[in-house]
Each structure stands twice: as C-alpha cells, then as structure tokens.
C-alpha cells in the first residue's frame, strides 16, 4: 500500500528473527511462522506456570488455558481461583492474620527527608541535619 504512494518501506533487523513481522515491510510466511512459534512457546510456558500453582488442573489445562477471559464465578467453578473477595476484604484478612501491610502513598518531593543536605556544610551542621532528617523520616513514615 505504501508503494502506491511512492514510499518504499525499509526495515532493519539485528538478527534473523528480530521483528519477523512489523507494521511496515513484507509479511512473509516464514515471519508469520516465527511469530506463531514464539506465541506457542509463551503459551506453553504460561500453562506450565499455571500447573505449578494449580496441579489439580493438569487433566483440564487445555480446556482452561484457551486464551479466553474468565469471569470470576466461572474461574472459581473450574478451580482457577480459590475465592472471590474485594481487595479491601483481602487486606483486612491479611491484617487479622498478623501480616504487615504497607500503605502506598503519593511521594511529595518537597517532603523528601534528604532535600536540605549540601556537601559544603560543616560536620557539626551535618550531625544536626542528620538528627532533623531522622525526625523527618519518622514523621514521613508515620503519616
């Protein structure tokens, strides 16, 4: 299609199988075969990974590893998941079990504890700064 507009696509590759099919250039049977082989290898690795976590699916792995999207209730029925809960329920459950759960907060560069240190300061000033920094870290972590 590009040639009809006078554009000659140029594709440079770093190896025989580097970008076998691209947005421009020729799509060869060999390129398509290479891509399909890569996809098949990835899919087989995925199935092995699922079986590592869910060995009871060994007899039906080809029935469930089809590339389809599973609704939660259907995934539960076939054994792909253990239960259906919200993320809040999961976190509360983990907290009840004594697991330390960290809260993700937005990082504010203005509150970064080390923002005020400069190499030209005296050693005494650095010790004072270190004390202030530890205080800032403590306040930062507790907020």
PDB file of C-alpha atoms in Angstrom:
ATOM      1  CA  UNK A   1       0.000   0.000   0.000  1.00  0.00           C
ATOM      2  CA  UNK A   2       2.824   2.397   0.773  1.00  0.00           C
ATOM      3  CA  UNK A   3       4.458   1.667  -2.575  1.00  0.00           C
ATOM      4  CA  UNK A   4       1.388   3.009  -4.375  1.00  0.00           C
ATOM      5  CA  UNK A   5       2.174   6.377  -2.769  1.00  0.00           C
ATOM      6  CA  UNK A   6       5.813   6.201  -3.792  1.00  0.00           C
ATOM      7  CA  UNK A   7       7.043   5.201  -0.311  1.00  0.00           C
ATOM      8  CA  UNK A   8       9.497   2.333  -0.108  1.00  0.00           C
ATOM      9  CA  UNK A   9       9.487   0.824   3.398  1.00  0.00           C
ATOM     10  CA  UNK A  10      12.913  -0.009   4.813  1.00  0.00           C
ATOM     11  CA  UNK A  11      13.173  -2.415   7.732  1.00  0.00           C
ATOM     12  CA  UNK A  12      16.470  -3.069   9.525  1.00  0.00           C
ATOM     13  CA  UNK A  13      16.829  -6.054  11.855  1.00  0.00           C
ATOM     14  CA  UNK A  14      19.528  -7.084  14.280  1.00  0.00           C
ATOM     15  CA  UNK A  15      19.073 -10.811  13.704  1.00  0.00           C
ATOM     16  CA  UNK A  16      17.207 -13.349  11.621  1.00  0.00           C
ATOM     17  CA  UNK A  17      14.236 -13.472  13.994  1.00  0.00           C
ATOM     18  CA  UNK A  18      14.293  -9.864  15.184  1.00  0.00           C
ATOM     19  CA  UNK A  19      10.911  -8.300  14.344  1.00  0.00           C
ATOM     20  CA  UNK A  20       9.829 -11.001  11.863  1.00  0.00           C
ATOM     21  CA  UNK A  21       6.548  -9.142  11.289  1.00  0.00           C
ATOM     22  CA  UNK A  22       6.281  -5.380  11.582  1.00  0.00           C
ATOM     23  CA  UNK A  23       3.956  -2.521  10.810  1.00  0.00           C
ATOM     24  CA  UNK A  24       5.710  -1.865   7.533  1.00  0.00           C
ATOM     25  CA  UNK A  25       7.537  -4.095   5.133  1.00  0.00           C
ATOM     26  CA  UNK A  26       6.862  -7.527   3.780  1.00  0.00           C
ATOM     27  CA  UNK A  27       4.997 -10.104   5.853  1.00  0.00           C
ATOM     28  CA  UNK A  28       6.435 -13.456   4.858  1.00  0.00           C
ATOM     29  CA  UNK A  29       5.213 -16.960   5.630  1.00  0.00           C
ATOM     30  CA  UNK A  30       8.494 -17.536   7.494  1.00  0.00           C
ATOM     31  CA  UNK A  31       7.921 -14.387   9.575  1.00  0.00           C
ATOM     32  CA  UNK A  32       4.398 -15.454  10.478  1.00  0.00           C
ATOM     33  CA  UNK A  33       5.664 -18.957  11.372  1.00  0.00           C
ATOM     34  CA  UNK A  34       8.342 -17.424  13.617  1.00  0.00           C
ATOM     35  CA  UNK A  35       5.771 -15.265  15.422  1.00  0.00           C
ATOM     36  CA  UNK A  36       3.425 -18.226  15.891  1.00  0.00           C
ATOM     37  CA  UNK A  37       6.285 -20.326  17.295  1.00  0.00           C
ATOM     38  CA  UNK A  38       7.097 -17.552  19.790  1.00  0.00           C
ATOM     39  CA  UNK A  39       3.447 -17.306  20.830  1.00  0.00           C
ATOM     40  CA  UNK A  40       3.162 -21.094  21.212  1.00  0.00           C
ATOM     41  CA  UNK A  41       6.291 -21.210  23.386  1.00  0.00           C
ATOM     42  CA  UNK A  42       4.954 -18.390  25.572  1.00  0.00           C
ATOM     43  CA  UNK A  43       1.564 -20.097  25.881  1.00  0.00           C
ATOM     44  CA  UNK A  44       3.184 -23.400  26.889  1.00  0.00           C
ATOM     45  CA  UNK A  45       5.309 -21.604  29.495  1.00  0.00           C
ATOM     46  CA  UNK A  46       2.137 -19.980  30.830  1.00  0.00           C
ATOM     47  CA  UNK A  47       0.395 -23.365  31.108  1.00  0.00           C
ATOM     48  CA  UNK A  48       3.411 -24.786  32.989  1.00  0.00           C
ATOM     49  CA  UNK A  49       3.266 -21.816  35.363  1.00  0.00           C
ATOM     50  CA  UNK A  50      -0.461 -22.343  35.988  1.00  0.00           C
ATOM     51  CA  UNK A  51       0.133 -26.048  36.658  1.00  0.00           C
ATOM     52  CA  UNK A  52       2.895 -25.212  39.141  1.00  0.00           C
ATOM     53  CA  UNK A  53       0.383 -23.210  41.180  1.00  0.00           C
ATOM     54  CA  UNK A  54      -2.654 -25.396  40.385  1.00  0.00           C
ATOM     55  CA  UNK A  55      -1.525 -29.011  39.831  1.00  0.00           C
ATOM     56  CA  UNK A  56      -5.135 -30.213  40.140  1.00  0.00           C
ATOM     57  CA  UNK A  57      -5.799 -28.636  36.712  1.00  0.00           C
ATOM     58  CA  UNK A  58      -3.356 -30.999  34.942  1.00  0.00           C
ATOM     59  CA  UNK A  59      -6.078 -33.037  33.223  1.00  0.00           C
ATOM     60  CA  UNK A  60      -8.038 -29.997  32.061  1.00  0.00           C
ATOM     61  CA  UNK A  61      -5.283 -27.442  31.373  1.00  0.00           C
ATOM     62  CA  UNK A  62      -6.003 -27.424  27.631  1.00  0.00           C
ATOM     63  CA  UNK A  63      -9.675 -26.756  28.383  1.00  0.00           C
ATOM     64  CA  UNK A  64      -8.982 -23.754  30.632  1.00  0.00           C
ATOM     65  CA  UNK A  65      -5.827 -22.315  29.004  1.00  0.00           C
ATOM     66  CA  UNK A  66      -7.619 -21.296  25.822  1.00  0.00           C
ATOM     67  CA  UNK A  67      -6.797 -17.593  25.807  1.00  0.00           C
ATOM     68  CA  UNK A  68     -10.347 -16.743  26.851  1.00  0.00           C
ATOM     69  CA  UNK A  69     -11.136 -14.213  29.562  1.00  0.00           C
ATOM     70  CA  UNK A  70     -12.712 -15.857  32.597  1.00  0.00           C
ATOM     71  CA  UNK A  71     -15.364 -14.216  34.749  1.00  0.00           C
ATOM     72  CA  UNK A  72     -14.621 -14.628  38.433  1.00  0.00           C
ATOM     73  CA  UNK A  73     -17.521 -17.008  39.088  1.00  0.00           C
ATOM     74  CA  UNK A  74     -16.536 -19.224  36.146  1.00  0.00           C
ATOM     75  CA  UNK A  75     -12.857 -19.218  37.165  1.00  0.00           C
ATOM     76  CA  UNK A  76     -13.949 -20.290  40.642  1.00  0.00           C
ATOM     77  CA  UNK A  77     -16.031 -23.150  39.217  1.00  0.00           C
ATOM     78  CA  UNK A  78     -13.101 -24.638  37.285  1.00  0.00           C
ATOM     79  CA  UNK A  79     -10.500 -24.094  40.025  1.00  0.00           C
ATOM     80  CA  UNK A  80      -8.501 -21.236  38.519  1.00  0.00           C
ATOM     81  CA  UNK A  81      -9.058 -19.175  41.687  1.00  0.00           C
ATOM     82  CA  UNK A  82      -9.726 -20.037  45.339  1.00  0.00           C
ATOM     83  CA  UNK A  83     -12.350 -17.433  46.201  1.00  0.00           C
ATOM     84  CA  UNK A  84     -13.843 -14.113  45.181  1.00  0.00           C
ATOM     85  CA  UNK A  85     -13.311 -11.195  47.560  1.00  0.00           C
ATOM     86  CA  UNK A  86     -12.674  -7.473  47.262  1.00  0.00           C
ATOM     87  CA  UNK A  87      -9.208  -6.007  47.711  1.00  0.00           C
ATOM     88  CA  UNK A  88     -10.393  -4.361  50.956  1.00  0.00           C
ATOM     89  CA  UNK A  89     -11.574  -7.740  52.282  1.00  0.00           C
ATOM     90  CA  UNK A  90      -8.239  -9.307  51.344  1.00  0.00           C
ATOM     91  CA  UNK A  91      -6.229  -6.587  53.088  1.00  0.00           C
ATOM     92  CA  UNK A  92      -8.393  -6.796  56.219  1.00  0.00           C
ATOM     93  CA  UNK A  93      -7.981 -10.577  56.258  1.00  0.00           C
ATOM     94  CA  UNK A  94      -4.198 -10.249  55.957  1.00  0.00           C
ATOM     95  CA  UNK A  95      -4.144  -7.693  58.788  1.00  0.00           C
ATOM     96  CA  UNK A  96      -6.154 -10.039  61.026  1.00  0.00           C
ATOM     97  CA  UNK A  97      -3.617 -12.773  60.286  1.00  0.00           C
ATOM     98  CA  UNK A  98      -0.826 -10.515  61.558  1.00  0.00           C
ATOM     99  CA  UNK A  99       0.757  -9.733  58.208  1.00  0.00           C
ATOM    100  CA  UNK A 100       2.340  -6.304  57.897  1.00  0.00           C
ATOM    101  CA  UNK A 101       0.519  -4.370  55.212  1.00  0.00           C
ATOM    102  CA  UNK A 102       2.165  -1.250  53.826  1.00  0.00           C
ATOM    103  CA  UNK A 103       0.156   1.730  52.683  1.00  0.00           C
ATOM    104  CA  UNK A 104       1.131   3.181  49.335  1.00  0.00           C
ATOM    105  CA  UNK A 105       1.177   6.953  49.433  1.00  0.00           C
ATOM    106  CA  UNK A 106       1.944   9.612  46.865  1.00  0.00           C
ATOM    107  CA  UNK A 107       5.507  10.841  47.067  1.00  0.00           C
ATOM    108  CA  UNK A 108       5.880  14.565  47.617  1.00  0.00           C
ATOM    109  CA  UNK A 109       9.377  15.750  46.658  1.00  0.00           C
ATOM    110  CA  UNK A 110       9.060  18.778  48.902  1.00  0.00           C
ATOM    111  CA  UNK A 111       8.758  16.447  51.903  1.00  0.00           C
ATOM    112  CA  UNK A 112      11.760  14.308  50.919  1.00  0.00           C
ATOM    113  CA  UNK A 113      13.852  13.970  54.097  1.00  0.00           C
ATOM    114  CA  UNK A 114      17.271  14.469  52.450  1.00  0.00           C
ATOM    115  CA  UNK A 115      16.357  17.561  50.445  1.00  0.00           C
ATOM    116  CA  UNK A 116      18.338  20.013  52.595  1.00  0.00           C
ATOM    117  CA  UNK A 117      21.788  18.363  52.693  1.00  0.00           C
ATOM    118  CA  UNK A 118      24.650  20.064  50.813  1.00  0.00           C
ATOM    119  CA  UNK A 119      28.262  18.775  50.774  1.00  0.00           C
ATOM    120  CA  UNK A 120      29.793  22.152  51.698  1.00  0.00           C
ATOM    121  CA  UNK A 121      28.244  22.167  55.190  1.00  0.00           C
ATOM    122  CA  UNK A 122      30.383  21.571  58.243  1.00  0.00           C
ATOM    123  CA  UNK A 123      30.475  18.242  60.069  1.00  0.00           C
ATOM    124  CA  UNK A 124      28.695  19.711  63.074  1.00  0.00           C
ATOM    125  CA  UNK A 125      25.954  21.054  60.842  1.00  0.00           C
ATOM    126  CA  UNK A 126      25.641  17.645  59.152  1.00  0.00           C
ATOM    127  CA  UNK A 127      25.085  15.972  62.530  1.00  0.00           C
ATOM    128  CA  UNK A 128      22.345  18.490  63.266  1.00  0.00           C
ATOM    129  CA  UNK A 129      20.895  17.874  59.810  1.00  0.00           C
ATOM    130  CA  UNK A 130      21.072  14.113  60.402  1.00  0.00           C
ATOM    131  CA  UNK A 131      19.005  14.499  63.551  1.00  0.00           C
ATOM    132  CA  UNK A 132      16.479  16.620  61.668  1.00  0.00           C
ATOM    133  CA  UNK A 133      16.410  14.114  58.836  1.00  0.00           C
ATOM    134  CA  UNK A 134      15.701  11.233  61.199  1.00  0.00           C
ATOM    135  CA  UNK A 135      12.866  13.265  62.660  1.00  0.00           C
ATOM    136  CA  UNK A 136      11.535  13.988  59.157  1.00  0.00           C
ATOM    137  CA  UNK A 137      11.768  10.294  58.226  1.00  0.00           C
ATOM    138  CA  UNK A 138       9.894   9.343  61.370  1.00  0.00           C
ATOM    139  CA  UNK A 139       7.187  11.904  60.624  1.00  0.00           C
ATOM    140  CA  UNK A 140       7.075  10.868  56.968  1.00  0.00           C
ATOM    141  CA  UNK A 141       6.668   7.176  57.783  1.00  0.00           C
ATOM    142  CA  UNK A 142       4.013   7.774  60.392  1.00  0.00           C
ATOM    143  CA  UNK A 143       1.884   9.961  58.102  1.00  0.00           C
TER     144      UNK A 143
END
